[in-house]
mmCIF file of C-alpha atoms in Angstrom:
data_model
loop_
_atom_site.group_PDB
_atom_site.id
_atom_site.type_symbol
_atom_site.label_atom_id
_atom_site.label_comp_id
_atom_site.label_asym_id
_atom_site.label_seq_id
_atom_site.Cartn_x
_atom_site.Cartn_y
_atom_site.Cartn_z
ATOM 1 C CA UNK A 2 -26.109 14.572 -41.403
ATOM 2 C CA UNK A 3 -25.092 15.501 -37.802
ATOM 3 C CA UNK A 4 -21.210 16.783 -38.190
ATOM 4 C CA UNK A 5 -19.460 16.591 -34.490
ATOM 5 C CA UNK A 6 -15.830 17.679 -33.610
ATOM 6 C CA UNK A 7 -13.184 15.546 -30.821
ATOM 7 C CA UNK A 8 -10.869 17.051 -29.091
ATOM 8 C CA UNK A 9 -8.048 14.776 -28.121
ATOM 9 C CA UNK A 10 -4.201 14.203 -27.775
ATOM 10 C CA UNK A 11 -4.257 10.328 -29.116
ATOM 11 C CA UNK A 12 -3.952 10.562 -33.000
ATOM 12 C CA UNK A 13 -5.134 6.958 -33.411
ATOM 13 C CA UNK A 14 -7.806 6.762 -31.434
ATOM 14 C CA UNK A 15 -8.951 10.031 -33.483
ATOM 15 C CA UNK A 16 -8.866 8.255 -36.990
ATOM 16 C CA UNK A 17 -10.515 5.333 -35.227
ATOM 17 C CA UNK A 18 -13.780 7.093 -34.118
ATOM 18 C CA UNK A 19 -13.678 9.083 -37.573
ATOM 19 C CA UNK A 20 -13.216 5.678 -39.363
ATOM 20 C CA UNK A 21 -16.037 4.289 -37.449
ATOM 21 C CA UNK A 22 -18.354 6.950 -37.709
ATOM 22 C CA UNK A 23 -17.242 6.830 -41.912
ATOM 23 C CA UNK A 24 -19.788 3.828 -41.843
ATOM 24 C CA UNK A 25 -22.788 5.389 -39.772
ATOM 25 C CA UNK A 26 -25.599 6.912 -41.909
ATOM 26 C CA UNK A 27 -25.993 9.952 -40.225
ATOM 27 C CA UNK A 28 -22.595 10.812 -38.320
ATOM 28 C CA UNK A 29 -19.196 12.316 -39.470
ATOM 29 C CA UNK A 30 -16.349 13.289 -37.807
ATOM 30 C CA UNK A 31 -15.317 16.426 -39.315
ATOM 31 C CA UNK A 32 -12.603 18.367 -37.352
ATOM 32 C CA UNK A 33 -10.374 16.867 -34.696
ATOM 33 C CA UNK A 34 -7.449 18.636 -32.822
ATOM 34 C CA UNK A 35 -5.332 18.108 -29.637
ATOM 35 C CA UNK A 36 -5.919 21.260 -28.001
ATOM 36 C CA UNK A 37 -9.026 23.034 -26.895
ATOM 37 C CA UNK A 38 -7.326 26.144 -27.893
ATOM 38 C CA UNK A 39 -6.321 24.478 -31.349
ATOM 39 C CA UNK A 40 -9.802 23.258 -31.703
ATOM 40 C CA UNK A 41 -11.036 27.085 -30.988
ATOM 41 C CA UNK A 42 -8.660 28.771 -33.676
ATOM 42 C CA UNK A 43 -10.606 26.224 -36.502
ATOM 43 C CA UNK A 44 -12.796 29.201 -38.928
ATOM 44 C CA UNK A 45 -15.552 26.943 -38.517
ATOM 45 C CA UNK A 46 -16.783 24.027 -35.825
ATOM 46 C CA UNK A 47 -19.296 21.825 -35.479
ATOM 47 C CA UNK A 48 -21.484 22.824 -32.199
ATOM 48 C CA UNK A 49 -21.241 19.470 -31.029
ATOM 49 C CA UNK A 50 -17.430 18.175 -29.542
ATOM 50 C CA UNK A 51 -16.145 14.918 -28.079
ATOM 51 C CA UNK A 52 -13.499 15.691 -25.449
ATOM 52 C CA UNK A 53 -11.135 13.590 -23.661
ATOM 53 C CA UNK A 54 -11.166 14.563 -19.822
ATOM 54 C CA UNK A 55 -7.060 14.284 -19.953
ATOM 55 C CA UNK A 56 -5.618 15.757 -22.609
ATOM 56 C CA UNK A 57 -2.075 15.443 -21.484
ATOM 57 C CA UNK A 58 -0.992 19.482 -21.597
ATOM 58 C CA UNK A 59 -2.306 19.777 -17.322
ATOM 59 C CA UNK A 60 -5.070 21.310 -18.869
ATOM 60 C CA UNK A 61 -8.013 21.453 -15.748
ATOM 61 C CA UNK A 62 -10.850 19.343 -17.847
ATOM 62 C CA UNK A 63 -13.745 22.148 -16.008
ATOM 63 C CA UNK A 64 -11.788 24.622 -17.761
ATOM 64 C CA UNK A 65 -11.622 22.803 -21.073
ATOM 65 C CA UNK A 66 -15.108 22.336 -20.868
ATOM 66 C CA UNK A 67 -16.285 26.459 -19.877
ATOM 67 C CA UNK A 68 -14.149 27.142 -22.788
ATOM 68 C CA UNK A 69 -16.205 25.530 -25.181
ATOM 69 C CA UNK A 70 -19.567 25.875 -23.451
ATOM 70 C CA UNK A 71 -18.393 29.770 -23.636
ATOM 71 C CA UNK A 72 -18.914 28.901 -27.417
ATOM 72 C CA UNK A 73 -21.852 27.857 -27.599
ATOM 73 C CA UNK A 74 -20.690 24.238 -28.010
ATOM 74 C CA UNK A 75 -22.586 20.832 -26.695
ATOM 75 C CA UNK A 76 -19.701 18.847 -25.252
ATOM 76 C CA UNK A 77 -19.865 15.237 -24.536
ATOM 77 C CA UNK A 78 -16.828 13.617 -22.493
ATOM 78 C CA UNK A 79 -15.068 10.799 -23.694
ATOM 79 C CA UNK A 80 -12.534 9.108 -21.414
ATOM 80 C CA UNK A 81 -11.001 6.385 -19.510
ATOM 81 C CA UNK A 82 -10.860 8.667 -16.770
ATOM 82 C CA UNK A 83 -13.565 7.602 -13.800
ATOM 83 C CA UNK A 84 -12.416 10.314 -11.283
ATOM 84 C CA UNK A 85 -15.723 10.985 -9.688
ATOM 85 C CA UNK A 86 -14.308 14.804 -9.295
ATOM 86 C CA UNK A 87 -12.921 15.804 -12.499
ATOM 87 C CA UNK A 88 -16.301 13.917 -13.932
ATOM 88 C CA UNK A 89 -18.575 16.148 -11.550
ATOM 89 C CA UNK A 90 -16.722 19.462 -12.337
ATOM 90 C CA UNK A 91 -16.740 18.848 -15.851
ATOM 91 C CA UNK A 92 -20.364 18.199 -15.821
ATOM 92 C CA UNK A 93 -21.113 20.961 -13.537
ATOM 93 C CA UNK A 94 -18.815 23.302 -16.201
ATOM 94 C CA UNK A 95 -21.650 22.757 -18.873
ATOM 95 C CA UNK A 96 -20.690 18.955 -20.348
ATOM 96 C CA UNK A 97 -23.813 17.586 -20.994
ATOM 97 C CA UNK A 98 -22.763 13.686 -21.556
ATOM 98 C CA UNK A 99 -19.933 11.418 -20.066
ATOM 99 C CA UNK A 100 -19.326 8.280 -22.081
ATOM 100 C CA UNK A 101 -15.998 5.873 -21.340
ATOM 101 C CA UNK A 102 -13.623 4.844 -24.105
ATOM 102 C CA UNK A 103 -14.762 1.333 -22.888
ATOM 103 C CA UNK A 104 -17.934 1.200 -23.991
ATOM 104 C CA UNK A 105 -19.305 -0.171 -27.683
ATOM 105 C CA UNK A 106 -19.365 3.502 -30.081
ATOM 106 C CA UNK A 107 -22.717 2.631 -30.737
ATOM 107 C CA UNK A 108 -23.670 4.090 -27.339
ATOM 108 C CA UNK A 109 -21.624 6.866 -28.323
ATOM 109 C CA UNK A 110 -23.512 7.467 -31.314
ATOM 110 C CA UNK A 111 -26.723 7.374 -29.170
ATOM 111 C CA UNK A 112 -25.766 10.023 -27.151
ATOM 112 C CA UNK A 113 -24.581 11.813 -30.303
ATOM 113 C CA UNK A 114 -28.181 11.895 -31.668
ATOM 114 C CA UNK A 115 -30.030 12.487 -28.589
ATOM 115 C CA UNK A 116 -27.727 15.503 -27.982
ATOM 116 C CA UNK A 117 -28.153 16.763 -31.733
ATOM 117 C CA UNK A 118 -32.057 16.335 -30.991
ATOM 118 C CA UNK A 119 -31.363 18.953 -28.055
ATOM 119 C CA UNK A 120 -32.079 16.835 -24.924
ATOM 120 C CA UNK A 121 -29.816 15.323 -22.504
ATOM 121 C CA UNK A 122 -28.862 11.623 -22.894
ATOM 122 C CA UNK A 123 -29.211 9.030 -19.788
ATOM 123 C CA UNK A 124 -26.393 7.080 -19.028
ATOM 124 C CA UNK A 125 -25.839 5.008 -16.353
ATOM 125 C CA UNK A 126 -21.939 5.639 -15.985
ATOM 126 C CA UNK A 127 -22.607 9.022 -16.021
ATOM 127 C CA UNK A 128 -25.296 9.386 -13.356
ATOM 128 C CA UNK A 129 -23.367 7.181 -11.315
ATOM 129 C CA UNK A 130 -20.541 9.189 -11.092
ATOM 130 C CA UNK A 131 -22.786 11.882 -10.613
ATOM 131 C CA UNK A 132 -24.730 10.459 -8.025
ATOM 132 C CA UNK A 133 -24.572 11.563 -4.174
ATOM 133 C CA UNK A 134 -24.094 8.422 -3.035
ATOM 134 C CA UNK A 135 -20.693 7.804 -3.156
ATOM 135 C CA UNK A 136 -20.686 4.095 -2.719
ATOM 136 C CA UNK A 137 -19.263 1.721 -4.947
ATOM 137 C CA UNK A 138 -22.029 -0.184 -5.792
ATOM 138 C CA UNK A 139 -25.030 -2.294 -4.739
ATOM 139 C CA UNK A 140 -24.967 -4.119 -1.378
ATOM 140 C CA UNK A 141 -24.003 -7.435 -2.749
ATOM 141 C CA UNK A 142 -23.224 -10.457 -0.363
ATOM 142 C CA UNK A 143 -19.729 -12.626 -0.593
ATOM 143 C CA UNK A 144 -20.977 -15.009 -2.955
ATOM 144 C CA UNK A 145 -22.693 -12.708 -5.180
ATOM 145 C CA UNK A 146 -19.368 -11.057 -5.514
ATOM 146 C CA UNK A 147 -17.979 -14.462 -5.538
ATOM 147 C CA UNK A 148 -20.218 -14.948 -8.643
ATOM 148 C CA UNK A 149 -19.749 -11.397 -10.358
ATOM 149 C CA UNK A 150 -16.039 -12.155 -9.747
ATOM 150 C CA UNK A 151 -16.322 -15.388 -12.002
ATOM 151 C CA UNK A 152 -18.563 -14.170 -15.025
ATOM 152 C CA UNK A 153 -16.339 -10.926 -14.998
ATOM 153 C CA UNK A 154 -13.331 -13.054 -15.555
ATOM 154 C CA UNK A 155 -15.585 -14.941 -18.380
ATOM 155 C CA UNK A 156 -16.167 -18.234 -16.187
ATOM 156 C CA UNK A 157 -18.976 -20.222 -17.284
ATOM 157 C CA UNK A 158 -22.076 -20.643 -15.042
ATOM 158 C CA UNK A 159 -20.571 -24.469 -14.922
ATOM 159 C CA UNK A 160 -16.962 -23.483 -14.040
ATOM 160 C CA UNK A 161 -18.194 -21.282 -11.205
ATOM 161 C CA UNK A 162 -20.410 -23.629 -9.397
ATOM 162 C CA UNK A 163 -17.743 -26.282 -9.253
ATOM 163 C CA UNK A 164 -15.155 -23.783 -8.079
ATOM 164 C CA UNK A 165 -18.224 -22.699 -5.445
ATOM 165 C CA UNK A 166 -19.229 -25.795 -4.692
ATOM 166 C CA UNK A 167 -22.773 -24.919 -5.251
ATOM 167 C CA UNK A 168 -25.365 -25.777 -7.656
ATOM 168 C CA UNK A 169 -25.383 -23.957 -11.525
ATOM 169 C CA UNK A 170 -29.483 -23.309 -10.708
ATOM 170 C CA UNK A 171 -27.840 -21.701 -7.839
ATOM 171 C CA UNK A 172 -25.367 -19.297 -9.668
ATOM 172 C CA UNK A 173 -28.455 -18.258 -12.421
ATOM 173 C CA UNK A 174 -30.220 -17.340 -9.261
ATOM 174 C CA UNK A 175 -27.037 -15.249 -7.979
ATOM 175 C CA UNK A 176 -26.444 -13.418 -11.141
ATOM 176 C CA UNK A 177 -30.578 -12.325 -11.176
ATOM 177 C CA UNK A 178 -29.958 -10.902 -7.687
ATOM 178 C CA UNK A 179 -27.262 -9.116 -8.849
ATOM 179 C CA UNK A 180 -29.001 -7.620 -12.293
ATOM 180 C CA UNK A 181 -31.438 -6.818 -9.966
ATOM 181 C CA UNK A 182 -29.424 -4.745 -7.086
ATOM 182 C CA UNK A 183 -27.913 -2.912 -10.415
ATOM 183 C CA UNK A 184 -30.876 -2.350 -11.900
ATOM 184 C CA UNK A 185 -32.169 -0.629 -8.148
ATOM 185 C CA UNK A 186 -28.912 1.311 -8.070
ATOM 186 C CA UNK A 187 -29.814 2.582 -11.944
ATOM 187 C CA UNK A 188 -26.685 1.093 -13.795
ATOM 188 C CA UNK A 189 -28.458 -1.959 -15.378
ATOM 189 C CA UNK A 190 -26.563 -4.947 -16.902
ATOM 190 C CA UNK A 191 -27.188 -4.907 -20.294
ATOM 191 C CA UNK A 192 -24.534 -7.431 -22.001
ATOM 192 C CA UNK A 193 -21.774 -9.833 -20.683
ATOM 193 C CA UNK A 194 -19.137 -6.809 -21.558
ATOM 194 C CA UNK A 195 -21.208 -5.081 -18.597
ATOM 195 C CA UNK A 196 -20.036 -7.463 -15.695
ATOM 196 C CA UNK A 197 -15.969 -6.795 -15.935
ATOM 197 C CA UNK A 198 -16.564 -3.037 -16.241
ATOM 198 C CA UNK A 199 -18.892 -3.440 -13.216
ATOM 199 C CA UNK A 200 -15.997 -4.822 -10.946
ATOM 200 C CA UNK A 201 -13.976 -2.254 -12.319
ATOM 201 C CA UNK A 202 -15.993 0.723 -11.102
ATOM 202 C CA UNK A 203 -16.994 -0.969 -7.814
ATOM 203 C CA UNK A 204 -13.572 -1.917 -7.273
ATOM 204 C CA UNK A 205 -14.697 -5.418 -6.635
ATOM 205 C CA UNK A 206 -11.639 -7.984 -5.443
ATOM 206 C CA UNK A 207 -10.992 -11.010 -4.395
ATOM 207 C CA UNK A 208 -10.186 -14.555 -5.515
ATOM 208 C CA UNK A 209 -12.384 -17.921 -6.369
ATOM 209 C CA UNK A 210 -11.698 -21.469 -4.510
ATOM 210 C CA UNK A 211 -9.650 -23.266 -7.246
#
């Protein structure tokens, strides 16, 4: 049984993961606190933590994160939080996984195991955020985003070539260039859910013909 700690100021969100994780074979939550320095005064810990990047005390999350580390601990960042900065320091401070709030928990619990196993998970989010190229995104052409912009609002392929004007053989064959300039940029689309968080992290705007 891998036993992991979370470190966190949002009490529900807290019982959620531990209620979720109640029903996994092989995880439990087993101590949870608000505080890095409430976590730390716990007799005993498990070695690996989730940690919320703001913890709403003006804690600096690189210092959270050394703290820990300091420890001995394996932390794994859990957040809303995309700040390319506070996700790079807190990384660079010892974190060894970044996983958004967003995402499905079984992803989570992937990067759980692979961190119990002792190796470092690979996530896309992450080594965007990480990456030194600090553009938002592939190089995708008006109607691609035109297209992205309709799935991400949960258009159908139908509904988005009328409001285009174009062809639905012609959308399918947007949306494949676009899986494709993700999949060269190394943040893959995976599932539908993929497509609005996409546009959120690219920053992607802009309205479709009516």
């Amino acid at each position: 049984m891998i036993e992991i700690g979370a470190i966190d100021d949002e009490t529900m969100l807290l019982q959620s993961i531990a209620n979720w994780f109640g029903s996994t074979p092989d995880i439990r939550l087993t101590v949870t606190a608000a505080s890095v320095d409430e976590y730390l005064t716990r007799s005993e810990v498990p070695d690996i933590v989730l940690l919320d990047l703001d913890l709403g005390n003006f804690t600096d999350p690189a210092h959270n994160v050394a703290q820990l580390t300091a420890k001995g601990l394996r932390v794994i960042i859990i957040s809303v939080v995309k700040d390319r900065k506070w996700v790079v320091s807190a990384t660079e401070a010892g974190a060894v996984a970044y996983v958004s709030k967003e995402r499905d928990l079984n992803e989570l619990a992937e990067a759980i195991r692979v961190v119990h196993a002792g190796e470092i998970p690979t996530l896309p989010a992450h080594a965007f955020l990480l990456s030194e190229d600090d553009r938002r995104g592939p190089d995708l052409s008006p109607r691609e985003r035109q297209v992205l912009l309709g799935v991400a609002e949960g258009l159908t392929h139908d509904a988005i070539a009328r409001r285009l004007g174009i062809e639905k053989s012609t959308v399918k064959t947007h949306l494949e260039r676009i899986r494709q300039k993700y999949r060269d940029k190394g943040r893959p689309i995976r599932n539908p859910g993929d497509y609005p968080e996409r546009v959120r992290e690219d920053q992607i705007r802009g309205d479709l013909p009516n």
